[in-house]
């Protein structure tokens, strides 16, 4: 494969995207970054990890600016949500420049849009399959799981649109759009690995 492999995975809640990223990381011998981005951003920006998590859980337009009190990185020349996004963007770009890796979520496909080696993937699934996955790891009813899925997907969609001006989940924004309902996580990982091989074959011609 190419000297550097970078994969971004956008995913619906409960679709298994995070686990697929972890499987790929093991197969390729590279790191998968998801919540790890929060730790790196906290270290480099001066914001606490808990503060950044609070930011990610709310739409930028509804973010509680008062929570920023006491954070050294606050600049009054720039909206807080923009500062946090830019800090996270810098972390993603720095990691991608230095190593092969996988990013789950956080607009990474858009952040790294100018890097030709990036493979952009979006993972989705039927509501019933997403509910099953949620219920396997949490003690919630089907109705509670459906509500969690819808709320999370709405937040992710609005976050993505706010910072990229593009539609989250739109197949035009990705190289691969995978329905994990038809595949196991291993099958989805197989499909992505095969795509990497085919792409390299035709890029090297």
mmCIF file of C-alpha atoms in Angstrom:
data_model
loop_
_atom_site.group_PDB
_atom_site.id
_atom_site.type_symbol
_atom_site.label_atom_id
_atom_site.label_comp_id
_atom_site.label_asym_id
_atom_site.label_seq_id
_atom_site.Cartn_x
_atom_site.Cartn_y
_atom_site.Cartn_z
ATOM 1 C CA UNK A 1 0.000 0.000 0.000
ATOM 2 C CA UNK A 2 0.965 3.660 -0.162
ATOM 3 C CA UNK A 3 3.617 4.921 2.257
ATOM 4 C CA UNK A 4 0.877 6.747 4.143
ATOM 5 C CA UNK A 5 -2.686 5.575 4.710
ATOM 6 C CA UNK A 6 -5.247 7.964 6.159
ATOM 7 C CA UNK A 7 -8.900 7.015 6.585
ATOM 8 C CA UNK A 8 -11.684 9.221 7.895
ATOM 9 C CA UNK A 9 -14.896 7.595 9.102
ATOM 10 C CA UNK A 10 -18.122 9.535 9.482
ATOM 11 C CA UNK A 11 -20.812 7.446 11.109
ATOM 12 C CA UNK A 12 -24.394 7.384 12.270
ATOM 13 C CA UNK A 13 -24.968 6.648 15.941
ATOM 14 C CA UNK A 14 -25.118 2.888 16.435
ATOM 15 C CA UNK A 15 -23.807 2.033 12.966
ATOM 16 C CA UNK A 16 -20.586 0.518 14.312
ATOM 17 C CA UNK A 17 -18.296 3.090 12.701
ATOM 18 C CA UNK A 18 -16.059 3.440 15.739
ATOM 19 C CA UNK A 19 -15.552 -0.330 16.015
ATOM 20 C CA UNK A 20 -14.862 -0.600 12.283
ATOM 21 C CA UNK A 21 -12.181 2.059 12.701
ATOM 22 C CA UNK A 22 -10.599 0.055 15.506
ATOM 23 C CA UNK A 23 -10.605 -3.128 13.409
ATOM 24 C CA UNK A 24 -8.937 -1.318 10.524
ATOM 25 C CA UNK A 25 -6.324 0.148 12.835
ATOM 26 C CA UNK A 26 -5.353 -3.338 14.034
ATOM 27 C CA UNK A 27 -5.207 -4.723 10.495
ATOM 28 C CA UNK A 28 -3.150 -1.834 9.169
ATOM 29 C CA UNK A 29 -0.958 -1.457 12.247
ATOM 30 C CA UNK A 30 -1.851 2.217 12.688
ATOM 31 C CA UNK A 31 -3.682 4.305 15.280
ATOM 32 C CA UNK A 32 -7.383 5.102 15.368
ATOM 33 C CA UNK A 33 -8.247 8.522 16.755
ATOM 34 C CA UNK A 34 -11.675 9.271 18.156
ATOM 35 C CA UNK A 35 -11.893 10.599 21.717
ATOM 36 C CA UNK A 36 -8.106 10.737 21.628
ATOM 37 C CA UNK A 37 -8.504 13.941 19.611
ATOM 38 C CA UNK A 38 -10.129 15.515 22.678
ATOM 39 C CA UNK A 39 -7.105 14.704 24.835
ATOM 40 C CA UNK A 40 -4.678 16.109 22.271
ATOM 41 C CA UNK A 41 -6.778 19.246 21.763
ATOM 42 C CA UNK A 42 -6.999 19.786 25.516
ATOM 43 C CA UNK A 43 -3.221 19.496 25.894
ATOM 44 C CA UNK A 44 -2.472 21.909 23.085
ATOM 45 C CA UNK A 45 -5.257 24.476 23.491
ATOM 46 C CA UNK A 46 -5.534 25.059 27.230
ATOM 47 C CA UNK A 47 -9.201 24.020 27.277
ATOM 48 C CA UNK A 48 -10.094 21.086 29.514
ATOM 49 C CA UNK A 49 -11.204 17.788 27.983
ATOM 50 C CA UNK A 50 -14.525 18.061 29.825
ATOM 51 C CA UNK A 51 -15.097 21.504 28.389
ATOM 52 C CA UNK A 52 -14.410 20.284 24.856
ATOM 53 C CA UNK A 53 -16.776 17.339 25.380
ATOM 54 C CA UNK A 54 -19.477 19.787 26.483
ATOM 55 C CA UNK A 55 -18.857 21.781 23.312
ATOM 56 C CA UNK A 56 -19.184 18.712 21.102
ATOM 57 C CA UNK A 57 -22.480 17.670 22.677
ATOM 58 C CA UNK A 58 -24.198 20.959 21.793
ATOM 59 C CA UNK A 59 -24.861 22.743 18.547
ATOM 60 C CA UNK A 60 -22.481 25.710 18.154
ATOM 61 C CA UNK A 61 -25.381 28.176 18.175
ATOM 62 C CA UNK A 62 -26.542 26.855 21.557
ATOM 63 C CA UNK A 63 -23.183 26.437 23.217
ATOM 64 C CA UNK A 64 -22.966 27.778 26.774
ATOM 65 C CA UNK A 65 -20.283 30.427 26.513
ATOM 66 C CA UNK A 66 -20.293 30.918 30.270
ATOM 67 C CA UNK A 67 -18.580 27.536 30.636
ATOM 68 C CA UNK A 68 -15.435 29.091 29.179
ATOM 69 C CA UNK A 69 -14.644 31.048 32.341
ATOM 70 C CA UNK A 70 -11.254 29.998 33.629
ATOM 71 C CA UNK A 71 -10.004 28.553 30.305
ATOM 72 C CA UNK A 72 -6.745 30.228 29.368
ATOM 73 C CA UNK A 73 -7.210 29.741 25.625
ATOM 74 C CA UNK A 74 -10.271 31.997 25.332
ATOM 75 C CA UNK A 75 -9.802 34.850 22.868
ATOM 76 C CA UNK A 76 -12.300 37.667 22.752
ATOM 77 C CA UNK A 77 -11.480 38.307 19.094
ATOM 78 C CA UNK A 78 -13.048 35.056 17.942
ATOM 79 C CA UNK A 79 -16.221 33.114 18.837
ATOM 80 C CA UNK A 80 -15.520 30.341 21.299
ATOM 81 C CA UNK A 81 -16.943 27.542 19.164
ATOM 82 C CA UNK A 82 -14.663 28.651 16.317
ATOM 83 C CA UNK A 83 -11.618 28.599 18.606
ATOM 84 C CA UNK A 84 -12.377 25.059 19.693
ATOM 85 C CA UNK A 85 -12.996 23.869 16.148
ATOM 86 C CA UNK A 86 -9.739 25.411 14.923
ATOM 87 C CA UNK A 87 -7.812 23.877 17.834
ATOM 88 C CA UNK A 88 -9.226 20.456 16.984
ATOM 89 C CA UNK A 89 -8.539 21.001 13.292
ATOM 90 C CA UNK A 90 -4.887 21.755 14.008
ATOM 91 C CA UNK A 91 -4.539 18.539 16.008
ATOM 92 C CA UNK A 92 -6.068 16.469 13.184
ATOM 93 C CA UNK A 93 -3.828 18.073 10.543
ATOM 94 C CA UNK A 94 -0.694 17.648 12.661
ATOM 95 C CA UNK A 95 -1.401 13.946 13.223
ATOM 96 C CA UNK A 96 -2.188 13.354 9.538
ATOM 97 C CA UNK A 97 1.049 15.056 8.493
ATOM 98 C CA UNK A 98 3.206 12.849 10.677
ATOM 99 C CA UNK A 99 1.654 9.374 10.455
ATOM 100 C CA UNK A 100 -0.741 6.940 8.852
ATOM 101 C CA UNK A 101 -3.931 6.901 10.899
ATOM 102 C CA UNK A 102 -7.705 6.647 11.096
ATOM 103 C CA UNK A 103 -9.990 9.448 12.297
ATOM 104 C CA UNK A 104 -13.541 8.811 13.469
ATOM 105 C CA UNK A 105 -15.886 11.796 13.159
ATOM 106 C CA UNK A 106 -15.009 15.435 13.965
ATOM 107 C CA UNK A 107 -15.308 16.651 10.354
ATOM 108 C CA UNK A 108 -11.956 14.993 9.607
ATOM 109 C CA UNK A 109 -12.989 14.262 6.021
ATOM 110 C CA UNK A 110 -13.463 17.991 5.458
ATOM 111 C CA UNK A 111 -10.429 19.070 7.483
ATOM 112 C CA UNK A 112 -8.179 16.818 5.380
ATOM 113 C CA UNK A 113 -9.942 17.440 2.067
ATOM 114 C CA UNK A 114 -6.750 18.688 0.394
ATOM 115 C CA UNK A 115 -4.748 15.539 1.165
ATOM 116 C CA UNK A 116 -5.054 13.167 -1.823
ATOM 117 C CA UNK A 117 -4.099 10.079 0.189
ATOM 118 C CA UNK A 118 -7.162 10.367 2.435
ATOM 119 C CA UNK A 119 -9.929 7.782 2.022
ATOM 120 C CA UNK A 120 -13.249 9.252 3.175
ATOM 121 C CA UNK A 121 -15.812 6.724 4.457
ATOM 122 C CA UNK A 122 -19.322 7.116 5.847
ATOM 123 C CA UNK A 123 -21.020 4.282 7.758
ATOM 124 C CA UNK A 124 -24.787 4.071 8.186
ATOM 125 C CA UNK A 125 -27.289 1.376 9.126
ATOM 126 C CA UNK A 126 -30.989 0.710 9.545
ATOM 127 C CA UNK A 127 -32.631 2.069 12.669
ATOM 128 C CA UNK A 128 -33.337 -1.451 13.931
ATOM 129 C CA UNK A 129 -29.680 -2.470 13.651
ATOM 130 C CA UNK A 130 -28.502 0.760 15.278
ATOM 131 C CA UNK A 131 -30.932 0.186 18.151
ATOM 132 C CA UNK A 132 -29.631 -3.365 18.631
ATOM 133 C CA UNK A 133 -26.058 -2.126 18.868
ATOM 134 C CA UNK A 134 -26.997 0.577 21.363
ATOM 135 C CA UNK A 135 -28.928 -1.898 23.515
ATOM 136 C CA UNK A 136 -25.974 -4.307 23.543
ATOM 137 C CA UNK A 137 -23.857 -1.753 25.397
ATOM 138 C CA UNK A 138 -26.395 0.271 27.375
ATOM 139 C CA UNK A 139 -29.364 -0.459 29.591
ATOM 140 C CA UNK A 140 -32.011 1.444 27.613
ATOM 141 C CA UNK A 141 -35.361 0.631 26.057
ATOM 142 C CA UNK A 142 -35.888 0.527 22.324
ATOM 143 C CA UNK A 143 -37.681 3.863 22.453
ATOM 144 C CA UNK A 144 -34.846 5.433 24.461
ATOM 145 C CA UNK A 145 -32.286 4.058 22.017
ATOM 146 C CA UNK A 146 -34.177 5.453 19.029
ATOM 147 C CA UNK A 147 -34.399 8.865 20.681
ATOM 148 C CA UNK A 148 -30.667 8.813 21.469
ATOM 149 C CA UNK A 149 -29.843 7.880 17.876
ATOM 150 C CA UNK A 150 -32.021 10.609 16.387
ATOM 151 C CA UNK A 151 -30.709 13.279 18.759
ATOM 152 C CA UNK A 152 -27.074 12.315 18.229
ATOM 153 C CA UNK A 153 -27.403 12.181 14.453
ATOM 154 C CA UNK A 154 -29.129 15.568 14.443
ATOM 155 C CA UNK A 155 -26.346 17.100 16.512
ATOM 156 C CA UNK A 156 -23.657 15.585 14.288
ATOM 157 C CA UNK A 157 -25.433 16.784 11.158
ATOM 158 C CA UNK A 158 -25.803 20.340 12.451
ATOM 159 C CA UNK A 159 -22.207 20.436 13.695
ATOM 160 C CA UNK A 160 -20.960 19.243 10.298
ATOM 161 C CA UNK A 161 -23.055 21.722 8.350
ATOM 162 C CA UNK A 162 -22.047 24.610 10.604
ATOM 163 C CA UNK A 163 -18.309 24.094 10.108
ATOM 164 C CA UNK A 164 -18.193 22.719 6.559
ATOM 165 C CA UNK A 165 -21.315 24.143 4.876
ATOM 166 C CA UNK A 166 -21.875 20.613 3.525
ATOM 167 C CA UNK A 167 -24.422 17.897 4.216
ATOM 168 C CA UNK A 168 -23.363 15.206 6.672
ATOM 169 C CA UNK A 169 -23.831 11.745 5.181
ATOM 170 C CA UNK A 170 -24.176 12.980 1.583
ATOM 171 C CA UNK A 171 -22.479 10.329 -0.555
ATOM 172 C CA UNK A 172 -20.839 13.023 -2.710
ATOM 173 C CA UNK A 173 -18.626 13.939 0.246
ATOM 174 C CA UNK A 174 -17.178 10.442 0.599
ATOM 175 C CA UNK A 175 -15.330 7.810 -1.422
ATOM 176 C CA UNK A 176 -17.295 5.003 0.224
ATOM 177 C CA UNK A 177 -20.739 4.949 1.824
ATOM 178 C CA UNK A 178 -21.270 1.647 3.643
ATOM 179 C CA UNK A 179 -24.494 0.152 4.965
ATOM 180 C CA UNK A 180 -23.275 -1.857 7.947
ATOM 181 C CA UNK A 181 -26.686 -3.559 8.220
ATOM 182 C CA UNK A 182 -25.696 -5.748 5.278
ATOM 183 C CA UNK A 183 -22.211 -6.479 6.615
ATOM 184 C CA UNK A 184 -20.603 -7.408 9.892
ATOM 185 C CA UNK A 185 -17.984 -4.993 11.182
ATOM 186 C CA UNK A 186 -15.388 -7.382 9.781
ATOM 187 C CA UNK A 187 -17.131 -7.303 6.419
ATOM 188 C CA UNK A 188 -17.121 -3.509 6.383
ATOM 189 C CA UNK A 189 -13.424 -3.520 7.254
ATOM 190 C CA UNK A 190 -12.822 -6.032 4.425
ATOM 191 C CA UNK A 191 -14.595 -3.707 1.990
ATOM 192 C CA UNK A 192 -12.511 -0.705 3.024
ATOM 193 C CA UNK A 193 -9.275 -2.706 2.817
ATOM 194 C CA UNK A 194 -10.206 -3.905 -0.661
ATOM 195 C CA UNK A 195 -10.984 -0.363 -1.754
ATOM 196 C CA UNK A 196 -7.539 0.755 -0.564
ATOM 197 C CA UNK A 197 -5.910 -1.985 -2.661
ATOM 198 C CA UNK A 198 -7.932 -1.175 -5.775
ATOM 199 C CA UNK A 199 -7.310 2.549 -5.458
ATOM 200 C CA UNK A 200 -3.587 2.032 -5.074
ATOM 201 C CA UNK A 201 -3.545 -0.242 -8.129
ATOM 202 C CA UNK A 202 -5.077 2.371 -10.386
ATOM 203 C CA UNK A 203 -3.222 5.323 -8.873
ATOM 204 C CA UNK A 204 0.095 3.608 -9.584
ATOM 205 C CA UNK A 205 -0.629 3.117 -13.292
#
